[in-house]
Amino acid sequence: MIRALKVREHEEFPGVYVVDFEDGSSKLATINLAPGIKVYGEQLVSIGGKEYRIWNPYRSKLAGAIYKGLKTNPIKPGTKVLYLGVASGTTPSHVSDIIGPSGVLYGVEFAPRVMREFIEKVAVHRSNVIPLLADARFPSKYAHFVEAVDVIYADIAQPFQSKYVADNADMFLKKGGWIMMAIKAMSIDVTKAPSETYKREMDELERRGYKVKESLHLEPYDEAHAFVVAQKL
Ligand SMILES: C[S@@+](CC[C@H](N)C(=O)[O-])C[C@H]1O[C@@H](n2cnc3c(N)ncnc32)[C@H](O)[C@@H]1O
């Protein structure tokens, strides 16, 4: 295995790190909040007494977005995040690393088997993660368990995703808070070209009063996916 030589914090994003390897390559990483535990087979690297988890952009759309030049990343140490569509926890585990012990991640997932995996691999090892077995289309069902948050991260690949994300943001997002959303064109409408779908989803966010600040394509890390960042004004 290629040896990791040194690590530095990302220039713009606190809690995100860049590990330099002896072959000259550099990779994104986060400090492992659950030392010794892997979530998706990622490489663990120890430098200066800390353990880092290498963050794979082909497995995590947030890492892909950072590699593609994301400008705004409101997820930092202490951030409260409502995460819609946690699946088995690949990206959520890195978000949990970044926000650290003073942050909170409310993780919504509606598939029971997937949620069990999320709990076993992620939630039981991390005190900042609160799993919620629930359907993101019905935010009032989990309103009792979620406080006001700084960021809503959505990756639910649903038709009308923006509508459901805005419903959650109306209910839980602080003023000035951020929506980060992955749009999978094919899941939303197979009859439309991807750019048409992205535009429709972004227009819906704007119609609901959320200002789209940034959007980017995730190729080559993810085909036919866009990543959007919007703010509650
Ligand atoms: C693409 S995966 C998420 C991957 C994850 N965000 C990551 O990066 O590691 C989408 C997940 O959203 C879940 N999902 C889809 N619609 C949902 C809904 N309405 N409510 C809750 N979860 C939903 C699916 O069951 C699936 O596990």
CSV table of C-alpha atoms and ligand atoms in Angstrom, one decimal:
chain,number,residue,atom,x,y,z
A,1,MET,CA,0.0,0.0,0.0
A,2,ILE,CA,1.2,3.5,-0.8
A,3,ARG,CA,2.3,5.3,2.3
A,4,ALA,CA,0.7,8.5,3.5
A,5,LEU,CA,3.3,11.2,4.2
A,6,LYS,CA,1.5,14.3,5.5
A,7,VAL,CA,-1.9,15.9,6.1
A,8,ARG,CA,-3.2,19.5,6.0
A,9,GLU,CA,-6.6,21.0,6.5
A,10,HIS,CA,-8.5,22.0,3.4
A,11,GLU,CA,-7.8,25.6,2.6
A,12,GLU,CA,-11.5,26.6,2.6
A,13,PHE,CA,-13.4,23.9,4.4
A,14,PRO,CA,-12.7,23.4,8.2
A,15,GLY,CA,-12.9,19.7,9.2
A,16,VAL,CA,-12.0,18.5,5.7
A,17,TYR,CA,-8.4,17.4,5.2
A,18,VAL,CA,-6.0,16.6,2.3
A,19,VAL,CA,-3.6,13.7,2.7
A,20,ASP,CA,-0.5,13.6,0.6
A,21,PHE,CA,0.9,10.2,-0.4
A,22,GLU,CA,4.5,9.2,-1.3
A,23,ASP,CA,3.6,8.6,-5.0
A,24,GLY,CA,2.7,12.3,-5.2
A,25,SER,CA,-1.1,11.9,-5.1
A,26,SER,CA,-3.3,13.8,-2.7
A,27,LYS,CA,-6.7,12.6,-1.4
A,28,LEU,CA,-9.5,14.1,0.7
A,29,ALA,CA,-10.0,12.7,4.2
A,30,THR,CA,-11.8,13.4,7.4
A,31,ILE,CA,-10.7,12.6,11.0
A,32,ASN,CA,-12.3,9.4,12.1
A,33,LEU,CA,-14.7,10.1,15.0
A,34,ALA,CA,-14.9,6.3,15.6
A,35,PRO,CA,-11.2,5.3,15.5
A,36,GLY,CA,-10.6,1.8,14.0
A,37,ILE,CA,-14.0,1.5,12.4
A,38,LYS,CA,-14.5,1.6,8.6
A,39,VAL,CA,-17.9,2.3,7.1
A,40,TYR,CA,-17.5,1.3,3.4
A,41,GLY,CA,-14.1,-0.3,3.1
A,42,GLU,CA,-12.3,3.1,3.0
A,43,GLN,CA,-8.6,3.4,3.8
A,44,LEU,CA,-7.6,4.4,7.3
A,45,VAL,CA,-4.5,6.4,7.7
A,46,SER,CA,-2.7,7.4,10.9
A,47,ILE,CA,-0.6,10.6,10.9
A,48,GLY,CA,0.5,12.6,13.9
A,49,GLY,CA,-1.5,10.5,16.4
A,50,LYS,CA,-4.8,11.0,14.5
A,51,GLU,CA,-6.7,8.6,12.3
A,52,TYR,CA,-8.0,9.9,9.0
A,53,ARG,CA,-10.6,8.2,6.7
A,54,ILE,CA,-9.8,8.6,3.0
A,55,TRP,CA,-13.0,10.1,1.4
A,56,ASN,CA,-13.8,8.5,-2.0
A,57,PRO,CA,-15.4,10.8,-4.6
A,58,TYR,CA,-16.7,7.9,-6.6
A,59,ARG,CA,-18.7,6.7,-3.5
A,60,SER,CA,-19.7,10.1,-2.0
A,61,LYS,CA,-21.3,12.9,-3.9
A,62,LEU,CA,-20.2,15.5,-1.4
A,63,ALA,CA,-16.6,14.4,-1.9
A,64,GLY,CA,-17.2,14.5,-5.7
A,65,ALA,CA,-18.6,18.0,-5.4
A,66,ILE,CA,-15.5,19.2,-3.5
A,67,TYR,CA,-13.2,17.6,-6.1
A,68,LYS,CA,-15.3,19.4,-8.8
A,69,GLY,CA,-14.6,22.8,-7.1
A,70,LEU,CA,-17.5,23.3,-4.8
A,71,LYS,CA,-17.3,26.9,-3.4
A,72,THR,CA,-19.7,26.8,-0.5
A,73,ASN,CA,-19.6,24.0,2.1
A,74,PRO,CA,-21.5,25.1,5.2
A,75,ILE,CA,-20.9,21.7,6.9
A,76,LYS,CA,-18.1,22.4,9.4
A,77,PRO,CA,-17.3,21.6,13.1
A,78,GLY,CA,-20.4,22.1,15.2
A,79,THR,CA,-23.0,22.2,12.3
A,80,LYS,CA,-26.4,20.7,12.8
A,81,VAL,CA,-27.5,18.8,9.8
A,82,LEU,CA,-30.8,17.2,8.7
A,83,TYR,CA,-29.7,14.5,6.3
A,84,LEU,CA,-32.4,13.1,4.0
A,85,GLY,CA,-31.6,9.6,2.5
A,86,VAL,CA,-28.7,8.4,4.7
A,87,ALA,CA,-28.7,4.9,3.1
A,88,SER,CA,-26.0,2.8,4.7
A,89,GLY,CA,-24.0,5.8,5.7
A,90,THR,CA,-21.1,6.5,3.3
A,91,THR,CA,-21.4,10.3,3.0
A,92,PRO,CA,-23.2,10.7,6.4
A,93,SER,CA,-20.2,9.1,8.2
A,94,HIS,CA,-17.9,11.7,6.7
A,95,VAL,CA,-20.4,14.5,7.6
A,96,SER,CA,-20.4,13.1,11.2
A,97,ASP,CA,-16.5,13.3,11.2
A,98,ILE,CA,-16.6,16.9,10.0
A,99,ILE,CA,-19.2,18.2,12.4
A,100,GLY,CA,-17.5,16.5,15.3
A,101,PRO,CA,-18.8,16.0,18.8
A,102,SER,CA,-20.4,19.4,19.0
A,103,GLY,CA,-22.5,18.9,15.8
A,104,VAL,CA,-25.6,16.8,15.2
A,105,LEU,CA,-26.7,14.7,12.2
A,106,TYR,CA,-30.3,13.8,12.1
A,107,GLY,CA,-30.3,10.9,9.6
A,108,VAL,CA,-33.6,10.1,7.8
A,109,GLU,CA,-34.0,6.9,5.8
A,110,PHE,CA,-37.2,5.1,4.9
A,111,ALA,CA,-35.9,1.6,3.9
A,112,PRO,CA,-35.9,-0.5,7.1
A,113,ARG,CA,-33.1,-2.9,6.0
A,114,VAL,CA,-30.8,-0.1,4.9
A,115,MET,CA,-31.6,1.8,8.1
A,116,ARG,CA,-30.5,-1.2,10.2
A,117,GLU,CA,-27.2,-1.2,8.3
A,118,PHE,CA,-26.8,2.6,9.0
A,119,ILE,CA,-27.4,2.0,12.7
A,120,GLU,CA,-25.0,-0.9,12.9
A,121,LYS,CA,-22.2,0.7,10.8
A,122,VAL,CA,-22.6,4.4,11.8
A,123,ALA,CA,-25.0,5.5,14.5
A,124,VAL,CA,-24.0,3.1,17.3
A,125,HIS,CA,-20.3,4.3,17.0
A,126,ARG,CA,-21.1,8.0,16.8
A,127,SER,CA,-22.8,10.1,19.5
A,128,ASN,CA,-23.5,12.9,17.1
A,129,VAL,CA,-25.8,10.8,14.8
A,130,ILE,CA,-29.5,10.4,15.5
A,131,PRO,CA,-31.2,7.8,13.1
A,132,LEU,CA,-34.8,8.4,12.1
A,133,LEU,CA,-36.6,5.6,10.2
A,134,ALA,CA,-39.1,7.9,8.3
A,135,ASP,CA,-40.2,9.0,4.9
A,136,ALA,CA,-38.7,12.4,4.0
A,137,ARG,CA,-41.9,13.3,2.1
A,138,PHE,CA,-43.7,13.7,5.4
A,139,PRO,CA,-41.5,15.9,7.7
A,140,SER,CA,-44.3,16.5,10.2
A,141,LYS,CA,-44.0,12.8,11.2
A,142,TYR,CA,-40.5,13.5,12.7
A,143,ALA,CA,-41.0,17.1,13.7
A,144,HIS,CA,-40.9,16.1,17.4
A,145,PHE,CA,-37.4,14.6,17.1
A,146,VAL,CA,-35.6,17.3,15.0
A,147,GLU,CA,-34.5,20.8,16.2
A,148,ALA,CA,-33.7,23.8,13.9
A,149,VAL,CA,-30.7,22.9,11.7
A,150,ASP,CA,-28.0,24.9,9.8
A,151,VAL,CA,-28.0,22.5,6.8
A,152,ILE,CA,-30.4,20.2,5.0
A,153,TYR,CA,-28.4,17.6,2.9
A,154,ALA,CA,-30.7,15.7,0.5
A,155,ASP,CA,-29.9,12.7,-1.6
A,156,ILE,CA,-33.2,10.9,-1.9
A,157,ALA,CA,-33.3,10.6,-5.7
A,158,GLN,CA,-37.1,11.1,-5.8
A,159,PRO,CA,-39.4,12.7,-8.3
A,160,PHE,CA,-40.3,16.2,-7.0
A,161,GLN,CA,-37.3,16.0,-4.7
A,162,SER,CA,-37.1,19.9,-4.5
A,163,LYS,CA,-40.7,20.0,-3.3
A,164,TYR,CA,-39.9,17.6,-0.4
A,165,VAL,CA,-36.6,19.3,0.4
A,166,ALA,CA,-38.3,22.7,0.5
A,167,ASP,CA,-41.1,21.2,2.8
A,168,ASN,CA,-38.3,20.0,5.2
A,169,ALA,CA,-36.5,23.3,4.9
A,170,ASP,CA,-39.6,25.3,5.6
A,171,MET,CA,-40.0,23.3,8.8
A,172,PHE,CA,-36.5,22.8,10.1
A,173,LEU,CA,-33.9,25.1,8.4
A,174,LYS,CA,-32.7,28.2,10.2
A,175,LYS,CA,-32.9,31.5,8.3
A,176,GLY,CA,-29.6,31.9,6.5
A,177,GLY,CA,-29.2,28.1,6.5
A,178,TRP,CA,-28.2,26.0,3.6
A,179,ILE,CA,-29.7,23.3,1.4
A,180,MET,CA,-27.2,20.9,-0.3
A,181,MET,CA,-28.9,18.6,-2.7
A,182,ALA,CA,-27.8,15.9,-5.2
A,183,ILE,CA,-30.1,15.6,-8.2
A,184,LYS,CA,-30.1,12.3,-10.0
A,185,ALA,CA,-31.6,13.2,-13.3
A,186,MET,CA,-32.7,9.7,-14.3
A,187,SER,CA,-34.5,9.0,-11.0
A,188,ILE,CA,-36.5,12.2,-11.3
A,189,ASP,CA,-37.7,12.0,-14.9
A,190,VAL,CA,-36.4,9.5,-17.5
A,191,THR,CA,-38.2,11.3,-20.3
A,192,LYS,CA,-36.2,14.5,-19.8
A,193,ALA,CA,-32.6,15.4,-20.7
A,194,PRO,CA,-30.6,15.8,-17.5
A,195,SER,CA,-30.1,19.6,-17.8
A,196,GLU,CA,-33.8,20.1,-18.1
A,197,THR,CA,-34.4,18.1,-15.0
A,198,TYR,CA,-31.7,20.0,-13.0
A,199,LYS,CA,-33.3,23.3,-14.1
A,200,ARG,CA,-36.8,22.3,-13.1
A,201,GLU,CA,-35.6,21.2,-9.7
A,202,MET,CA,-33.6,24.4,-9.1
A,203,ASP,CA,-36.5,26.5,-10.4
A,204,GLU,CA,-38.8,24.8,-7.8
A,205,LEU,CA,-36.3,25.7,-5.0
A,206,GLU,CA,-36.3,29.3,-6.1
A,207,ARG,CA,-40.1,29.4,-6.4
A,208,ARG,CA,-40.2,28.2,-2.8
A,209,GLY,CA,-38.0,31.1,-1.7
A,210,TYR,CA,-34.6,29.4,-1.6
A,211,LYS,CA,-31.8,31.1,-3.5
A,212,VAL,CA,-29.7,28.8,-5.6
A,213,LYS,CA,-26.0,29.9,-5.0
A,214,GLU,CA,-24.2,27.2,-6.8
A,215,SER,CA,-24.7,24.1,-9.0
A,216,LEU,CA,-22.2,21.7,-10.6
A,217,HIS,CA,-22.1,18.4,-12.5
A,218,LEU,CA,-20.6,15.5,-10.7
A,219,GLU,CA,-19.1,13.7,-13.8
A,220,PRO,CA,-16.8,11.7,-13.8
A,221,TYR,CA,-17.5,10.7,-10.2
A,222,ASP,CA,-21.2,10.3,-10.8
A,223,GLU,CA,-23.0,10.1,-14.2
A,224,ALA,CA,-26.0,12.3,-14.8
A,225,HIS,CA,-25.9,13.9,-11.3
A,226,ALA,CA,-25.9,17.5,-10.3
A,227,PHE,CA,-25.1,19.0,-7.0
A,228,VAL,CA,-26.9,22.2,-5.8
A,229,VAL,CA,-26.3,24.5,-2.9
A,230,ALA,CA,-29.1,27.0,-2.0
A,231,GLN,CA,-29.8,29.3,0.9
A,232,LYS,CA,-32.8,30.2,2.9
A,233,LEU,CA,-33.0,34.0,2.8
B,1,LIG,C1,-28.5,7.5,-3.3
B,1,LIG,S1,-29.0,6.8,-1.7
B,1,LIG,C2,-28.2,7.8,-0.6
B,1,LIG,C3,-26.7,7.7,-0.5
B,1,LIG,C4,-26.1,8.5,0.7
B,1,LIG,N1,-26.6,9.8,0.7
B,1,LIG,C5,-24.6,8.6,0.6
B,1,LIG,O1,-24.1,9.4,0.0
B,1,LIG,O2,-23.9,7.8,1.3
B,1,LIG,C6,-30.6,7.3,-1.6
B,1,LIG,C7,-31.3,6.8,-0.3
B,1,LIG,O3,-32.5,7.6,-0.1
B,1,LIG,C8,-33.5,6.7,0.4
B,1,LIG,N2,-34.8,7.4,0.1
B,1,LIG,C9,-35.4,7.6,-1.1
B,1,LIG,N3,-36.6,8.2,-0.9
B,1,LIG,C10,-36.7,8.5,0.4
B,1,LIG,C11,-37.7,9.1,1.2
B,1,LIG,N4,-38.8,9.6,0.7
B,1,LIG,N5,-37.5,9.1,2.6
B,1,LIG,C12,-36.4,8.6,3.1
B,1,LIG,N6,-35.4,8.0,2.5
B,1,LIG,C13,-35.6,7.9,1.1
B,1,LIG,C14,-33.3,5.4,-0.3
B,1,LIG,O4,-33.9,4.3,0.4
B,1,LIG,C15,-31.8,5.4,-0.4
B,1,LIG,O5,-31.2,4.6,0.7
